[in-house]
Amino acid sequence: MSIIDIHVHLSNVESFRHTANHVSLVDYSAAGLKREFDRNGVVLGLGMGVTEQTAGAFPDSTSENPMNLDLEPEIPSFLMECVGINPTRLEGGQATAELDRIERRLQAATEVAGIKLYAGYYHHYVYDSIYGPVYELAQHYKLPVVIHTGDTYSMNGLLKYSHPLTVDELALQHRDVTFMLCHLGDPWVMDAAEVVSKNPNVYADLSGLVVGDREKFNRFMHEQLFMDHFRRALIYADCYDKMLFGTDWPLASVELYIEFIRQLIPESFHQAVFYDNARNVFTRIGDRLLQ
């Protein structure tokens, strides 16, 4: 079975490098990711654009829009990108220039598959007017907007901004835009399940639910309460056609995360979750795979 990984990172961000070296024990490089993809049947990945100007500064309010994959000089051929948005630079006199740069990047159809918001990391609700022009661009270019929800991988985040219920109001305001909740809103997975189930334009990815190495995965995959935490939400939502596979690499190896999701998702839905849903949500991925 071919797999599409719709949530990886390949940016020069210190927390990713530290996690790769000391927690998940992966080779945080384009070559390392490609080896993992090849070993596990992953035909394409989707990188979440994010940058920091000073090591350890993310969420960095000084990062220029759009934020991208800057670990390597160019985006590798086996990846596409969701361009990251820094909302603090969408205010004041610089906003027009920032939005112009974002739009020029969105026009790069062969590389860009969507837009990424780091709710919680940046202290703005996703339905705030500051994001209005971004949603207009998303609608115009028919690109999904991917939103971090749930726990933040930084103590500088504020959880009230990353709660999945905030996306319910957003989805109603912008019915012509497709939104995807990252991490199924964990730990608020039941709330995320309700938002996905209720709103026809909201999907979720299953990335980042476990962070660590083989020992960590083995322990958690054999912990019934942990697995049932997610299964309850998935059963409640009852829409596996709206759930997408992602690893959040380098927070975990591709192989371990595939094993985890195969245990979590009923086998009859593997084709949809691991491949088909990604092509349905991110239409430019389908175009790339046809090339």
GROMACS .gro file of C-alpha atoms in nm:
model
  291
    1MET     CA    1   0.000   0.000   0.000
    2SER     CA    2   0.131   0.344  -0.095
    3ILE     CA    3   0.132   0.605   0.182
    4ILE     CA    4   0.117   0.986   0.187
    5ASP     CA    5   0.257   1.151   0.501
    6ILE     CA    6   0.076   1.483   0.528
    7HIS     CA    7   0.262   1.620   0.831
    8VAL     CA    8   0.641   1.639   0.848
    9HIS     CA    9   0.893   1.910   0.931
   10LEU     CA   10   1.215   2.004   0.754
   11SER     CA   11   1.299   2.345   0.899
   12ASN     CA   12   1.602   2.481   1.079
   13VAL     CA   13   1.424   2.491   1.415
   14GLU     CA   14   1.620   2.401   1.727
   15SER     CA   15   1.342   2.207   1.900
   16PHE     CA   16   1.309   1.972   1.599
   17ARG     CA   17   1.683   1.911   1.590
   18HIS     CA   18   1.696   1.844   1.966
   19THR     CA   19   1.403   1.601   1.949
   20ALA     CA   20   1.557   1.412   1.659
   21ASN     CA   21   1.893   1.378   1.835
   22HIS     CA   22   1.776   1.301   2.188
   23VAL     CA   23   1.413   1.180   2.185
   24SER     CA   24   1.304   1.013   1.860
   25LEU     CA   25   1.659   0.925   1.746
   26VAL     CA   26   1.611   0.993   1.375
   27ASP     CA   27   1.841   1.146   1.115
   28TYR     CA   28   1.699   1.497   1.081
   29SER     CA   29   1.795   1.569   0.721
   30ALA     CA   30   1.636   1.540   0.380
   31ALA     CA   31   1.842   1.229   0.313
   32GLY     CA   32   1.735   1.075   0.644
   33LEU     CA   33   1.368   1.140   0.572
   34LYS     CA   34   1.399   1.002   0.219
   35ARG     CA   35   1.549   0.677   0.352
   36GLU     CA   36   1.258   0.641   0.595
   37PHE     CA   37   1.004   0.712   0.320
   38ASP     CA   38   1.162   0.458   0.085
   39ARG     CA   39   1.174   0.184   0.351
   40ASN     CA   40   0.807   0.231   0.438
   41GLY     CA   41   0.633   0.289   0.105
   42VAL     CA   42   0.574   0.663   0.150
   43VAL     CA   43   0.540   0.815  -0.196
   44LEU     CA   44   0.507   1.181  -0.093
   45GLY     CA   45   0.528   1.399   0.216
   46LEU     CA   46   0.379   1.733   0.308
   47GLY     CA   47   0.610   1.965   0.503
   48MET     CA   48   0.479   2.227   0.745
   49GLY     CA   49   0.661   2.556   0.685
   50VAL     CA   50   0.803   2.720   0.998
   51THR     CA   51   1.114   2.927   1.069
   52GLU     CA   52   1.295   3.090   1.357
   53GLN     CA   53   1.548   3.372   1.332
   54THR     CA   54   1.721   3.280   1.659
   55ALA     CA   55   1.780   2.923   1.776
   56GLY     CA   56   1.507   2.821   2.019
   57ALA     CA   57   1.292   3.127   1.946
   58PHE     CA   58   0.993   2.954   1.786
   59PRO     CA   59   0.724   3.083   1.787
   60ASP     CA   60   0.933   3.364   1.644
   61SER     CA   61   0.739   3.686   1.589
   62THR     CA   62   1.017   3.820   1.365
   63SER     CA   63   0.993   3.544   1.102
   64GLU     CA   64   0.900   3.678   0.762
   65ASN     CA   65   0.594   3.548   0.576
   66PRO     CA   66   0.556   3.297   0.439
   67MET     CA   67   0.748   3.059   0.665
   68ASN     CA   68   0.890   2.763   0.475
   69LEU     CA   69   1.105   2.450   0.485
   70ASP     CA   70   1.451   2.598   0.530
   71LEU     CA   71   1.664   2.306   0.653
   72GLU     CA   72   1.782   2.243   0.296
   73PRO     CA   73   1.854   2.493   0.015
   74GLU     CA   74   1.553   2.365  -0.183
   75ILE     CA   75   1.242   2.163  -0.113
   76PRO     CA   76   1.324   1.797  -0.191
   77SER     CA   77   1.137   1.643  -0.481
   78PHE     CA   78   0.957   1.397  -0.250
   79LEU     CA   79   0.795   1.679  -0.048
   80MET     CA   80   0.535   1.947  -0.099
   81GLU     CA   81   0.479   2.237   0.139
   82CYS     CA   82   0.215   2.404   0.351
   83VAL     CA   83   0.343   2.758   0.383
   84GLY     CA   84   0.348   2.880   0.744
   85ILE     CA   85   0.187   3.206   0.854
   86ASN     CA   86   0.326   3.444   1.116
   87PRO     CA   87   0.019   3.653   1.212
   88THR     CA   88   0.216   3.912   1.410
   89ARG     CA   89   0.354   4.047   1.083
   90LEU     CA   90   0.007   4.080   0.927
   91GLU     CA   91  -0.055   4.401   1.124
   92GLY     CA   92   0.047   4.757   1.049
   93GLY     CA   93   0.234   4.895   0.751
   94GLN     CA   94   0.417   4.573   0.670
   95ALA     CA   95   0.097   4.369   0.620
   96THR     CA   96   0.055   4.442   0.248
   97ALA     CA   97   0.409   4.333   0.162
   98GLU     CA   98   0.374   4.020   0.376
   99LEU     CA   99   0.049   3.920   0.207
  100ASP     CA  100   0.201   3.984  -0.136
  101ARG     CA  101   0.486   3.745  -0.056
  102ILE     CA  102   0.238   3.484   0.067
  103GLU     CA  103   0.033   3.508  -0.251
  104ARG     CA  104   0.336   3.480  -0.476
  105ARG     CA  105   0.435   3.163  -0.294
  106LEU     CA  106   0.085   3.016  -0.322
  107GLN     CA  107   0.109   3.051  -0.698
  108ALA     CA  108   0.390   2.791  -0.701
  109ALA     CA  109   0.145   2.511  -0.772
  110THR     CA  110   0.410   2.241  -0.815
  111GLU     CA  111   0.539   2.279  -0.458
  112VAL     CA  112   0.270   2.437  -0.239
  113ALA     CA  113  -0.026   2.224  -0.129
  114GLY     CA  114  -0.175   2.431   0.153
  115ILE     CA  115  -0.140   2.693   0.426
  116LYS     CA  116  -0.036   2.627   0.789
  117LEU     CA  117  -0.149   2.824   1.098
  118TYR     CA  118   0.029   2.772   1.428
  119ALA     CA  119  -0.262   2.841   1.662
  120GLY     CA  120  -0.151   2.841   2.024
  121TYR     CA  121   0.209   2.910   1.934
  122TYR     CA  122   0.102   3.250   1.805
  123HIS     CA  123  -0.148   3.417   2.035
  124HIS     CA  124  -0.438   3.481   1.801
  125TYR     CA  125  -0.768   3.297   1.770
  126VAL     CA  126  -0.808   3.141   1.426
  127TYR     CA  127  -1.132   3.333   1.371
  128ASP     CA  128  -0.965   3.672   1.439
  129SER     CA  129  -0.987   3.922   1.156
  130ILE     CA  130  -0.606   3.925   1.126
  131TYR     CA  131  -0.632   3.597   0.936
  132GLY     CA  132  -0.911   3.719   0.706
  133PRO     CA  133  -0.687   3.796   0.406
  134VAL     CA  134  -0.520   3.455   0.443
  135TYR     CA  135  -0.857   3.278   0.419
  136GLU     CA  136  -0.942   3.486   0.112
  137LEU     CA  137  -0.622   3.364  -0.051
  138ALA     CA  138  -0.700   3.006   0.049
  139GLN     CA  139  -1.044   3.030  -0.109
  140HIS     CA  140  -0.912   3.194  -0.426
  141TYR     CA  141  -0.638   2.935  -0.482
  142LYS     CA  142  -0.853   2.646  -0.354
  143LEU     CA  143  -0.598   2.547  -0.090
  144PRO     CA  144  -0.677   2.385   0.246
  145VAL     CA  145  -0.577   2.559   0.567
  146VAL     CA  146  -0.399   2.334   0.817
  147ILE     CA  147  -0.431   2.441   1.182
  148HIS     CA  148  -0.230   2.330   1.482
  149THR     CA  149  -0.473   2.221   1.755
  150GLY     CA  150  -0.419   2.074   2.099
  151ASP     CA  151  -0.106   2.072   2.312
  152THR     CA  152   0.180   2.296   2.199
  153TYR     CA  153   0.537   2.170   2.167
  154SER     CA  154   0.651   2.482   2.350
  155MET     CA  155   0.578   2.616   2.696
  156ASN     CA  156   0.541   2.959   2.536
  157GLY     CA  157   0.218   2.855   2.364
  158LEU     CA  158  -0.125   2.939   2.503
  159LEU     CA  159  -0.371   2.653   2.490
  160LYS     CA  160  -0.685   2.867   2.471
  161TYR     CA  161  -0.586   2.958   2.114
  162SER     CA  162  -0.521   2.598   2.006
  163HIS     CA  163  -0.839   2.438   2.140
  164PRO     CA  164  -1.018   2.261   1.851
  165LEU     CA  165  -1.354   2.419   1.939
  166THR     CA  166  -1.220   2.751   1.806
  167VAL     CA  167  -1.226   2.599   1.457
  168ASP     CA  168  -1.602   2.540   1.479
  169GLU     CA  169  -1.670   2.914   1.456
  170LEU     CA  170  -1.410   2.953   1.182
  171ALA     CA  171  -1.557   2.672   0.974
  172LEU     CA  172  -1.899   2.834   0.988
  173GLN     CA  173  -1.759   3.172   0.884
  174HIS     CA  174  -1.575   3.024   0.584
  175ARG     CA  175  -1.775   2.734   0.443
  176ASP     CA  176  -1.592   2.763   0.111
  177VAL     CA  177  -1.254   2.690   0.271
  178THR     CA  178  -1.132   2.345   0.375
  179PHE     CA  179  -0.969   2.324   0.719
  180MET     CA  180  -0.768   2.045   0.876
  181LEU     CA  181  -0.711   2.005   1.250
  182CYS     CA  182  -0.363   1.880   1.331
  183HIS     CA  183  -0.313   1.612   1.596
  184LEU     CA  184  -0.690   1.552   1.631
  185GLY     CA  185  -0.681   1.834   1.887
  186ASP     CA  186  -0.511   1.608   2.142
  187PRO     CA  187  -0.579   1.602   2.437
  188TRP     CA  188  -0.926   1.739   2.344
  189VAL     CA  189  -0.989   1.461   2.094
  190MET     CA  190  -1.361   1.432   2.164
  191ASP     CA  191  -1.406   1.803   2.098
  192ALA     CA  192  -1.207   1.771   1.776
  193ALA     CA  193  -1.416   1.470   1.674
  194GLU     CA  194  -1.732   1.674   1.716
  195VAL     CA  195  -1.594   1.965   1.512
  196VAL     CA  196  -1.494   1.729   1.229
  197SER     CA  197  -1.825   1.541   1.242
  198LYS     CA  198  -2.038   1.857   1.249
  199ASN     CA  199  -1.862   2.063   0.982
  200PRO     CA  200  -1.845   1.936   0.623
  201ASN     CA  201  -1.536   2.150   0.553
  202VAL     CA  202  -1.326   2.026   0.849
  203TYR     CA  203  -1.089   1.728   0.850
  204ALA     CA  204  -0.821   1.609   1.095
  205ASP     CA  205  -0.478   1.457   1.083
  206LEU     CA  206  -0.353   1.194   1.326
  207SER     CA  207   0.004   1.317   1.356
  208GLY     CA  208   0.204   1.381   1.673
  209LEU     CA  209  -0.005   1.163   1.905
  210VAL     CA  210   0.310   0.989   2.029
  211VAL     CA  211   0.656   1.146   2.042
  212GLY     CA  212   0.963   0.933   2.102
  213ASP     CA  213   1.161   0.621   2.016
  214ARG     CA  214   1.081   0.250   1.994
  215GLU     CA  215   1.068   0.208   2.372
  216LYS     CA  216   0.815   0.490   2.408
  217PHE     CA  217   0.596   0.360   2.125
  218ASN     CA  218   0.597   0.003   2.256
  219ARG     CA  219   0.492   0.122   2.600
  220PHE     CA  220   0.208   0.342   2.477
  221MET     CA  221   0.077   0.106   2.209
  222HIS     CA  222   0.031  -0.159   2.478
  223GLU     CA  223  -0.146   0.081   2.714
  224GLN     CA  224  -0.516   0.019   2.661
  225LEU     CA  225  -0.631   0.344   2.821
  226PHE     CA  226  -0.401   0.545   2.596
  227MET     CA  227  -0.521   0.377   2.277
  228ASP     CA  228  -0.885   0.400   2.384
  229HIS     CA  229  -0.843   0.775   2.437
  230PHE     CA  230  -0.817   0.809   2.058
  231ARG     CA  231  -1.039   0.519   1.956
  232ARG     CA  232  -1.334   0.665   2.145
  233ALA     CA  233  -1.305   0.990   1.948
  234LEU     CA  234  -1.264   0.811   1.616
  235ILE     CA  235  -1.566   0.590   1.680
  236TYR     CA  236  -1.772   0.889   1.791
  237ALA     CA  237  -1.685   1.091   1.479
  238ASP     CA  238  -1.750   0.787   1.256
  239CYS     CA  239  -1.590   0.953   0.956
  240TYR     CA  240  -1.267   0.780   0.864
  241ASP     CA  241  -1.295   0.947   0.524
  242LYS     CA  242  -1.199   1.271   0.704
  243MET     CA  243  -0.897   1.140   0.896
  244LEU     CA  244  -0.548   1.170   0.743
  245PHE     CA  245  -0.218   0.999   0.821
  246GLY     CA  246   0.078   1.210   0.930
  247THR     CA  247   0.382   1.142   1.144
  248ASP     CA  248   0.498   1.485   1.270
  249TRP     CA  249   0.849   1.365   1.179
  250PRO     CA  250   1.113   1.416   1.326
  251LEU     CA  251   0.914   1.377   1.650
  252ALA     CA  252   0.882   1.008   1.567
  253SER     CA  253   1.018   0.775   1.303
  254VAL     CA  254   0.803   0.700   1.001
  255GLU     CA  255   0.813   0.324   1.064
  256LEU     CA  256   0.700   0.348   1.426
  257TYR     CA  257   0.421   0.589   1.344
  258ILE     CA  258   0.286   0.369   1.067
  259GLU     CA  259   0.275   0.078   1.314
  260PHE     CA  260   0.089   0.296   1.564
  261ILE     CA  261  -0.176   0.416   1.320
  262ARG     CA  262  -0.226   0.065   1.180
  263GLN     CA  263  -0.314  -0.045   1.532
  264LEU     CA  264  -0.537   0.255   1.592
  265ILE     CA  265  -0.740   0.250   1.269
  266PRO     CA  266  -0.953  -0.049   1.160
  267GLU     CA  267  -0.789  -0.225   0.867
  268SER     CA  268  -1.085  -0.164   0.637
  269PHE     CA  269  -1.007   0.209   0.651
  270HIS     CA  270  -0.630   0.192   0.603
  271GLN     CA  271  -0.641   0.279   0.233
  272ALA     CA  272  -0.848   0.589   0.302
  273VAL     CA  273  -0.648   0.714   0.601
  274PHE     CA  274  -0.301   0.639   0.466
  275TYR     CA  275  -0.356   0.758   0.107
  276ASP     CA  276  -0.694   0.841  -0.043
  277ASN     CA  277  -0.801   1.114   0.200
  278ALA     CA  278  -0.480   1.310   0.146
  279ARG     CA  279  -0.543   1.321  -0.227
  280ASN     CA  280  -0.902   1.432  -0.171
  281VAL     CA  281  -0.816   1.714   0.072
  282PHE     CA  282  -0.494   1.838  -0.090
  283THR     CA  283  -0.584   1.847  -0.458
  284ARG     CA  284  -0.237   1.964  -0.561
  285ILE     CA  285  -0.095   1.642  -0.417
  286GLY     CA  286  -0.300   1.451  -0.668
  287ASP     CA  287  -0.165   1.671  -0.945
  288ARG     CA  288   0.193   1.608  -0.830
  289LEU     CA  289   0.148   1.231  -0.817
  290LEU     CA  290   0.015   1.232  -1.171
  291GLN     CA  291   0.327   1.402  -1.306
   0.00000   0.00000   0.00000
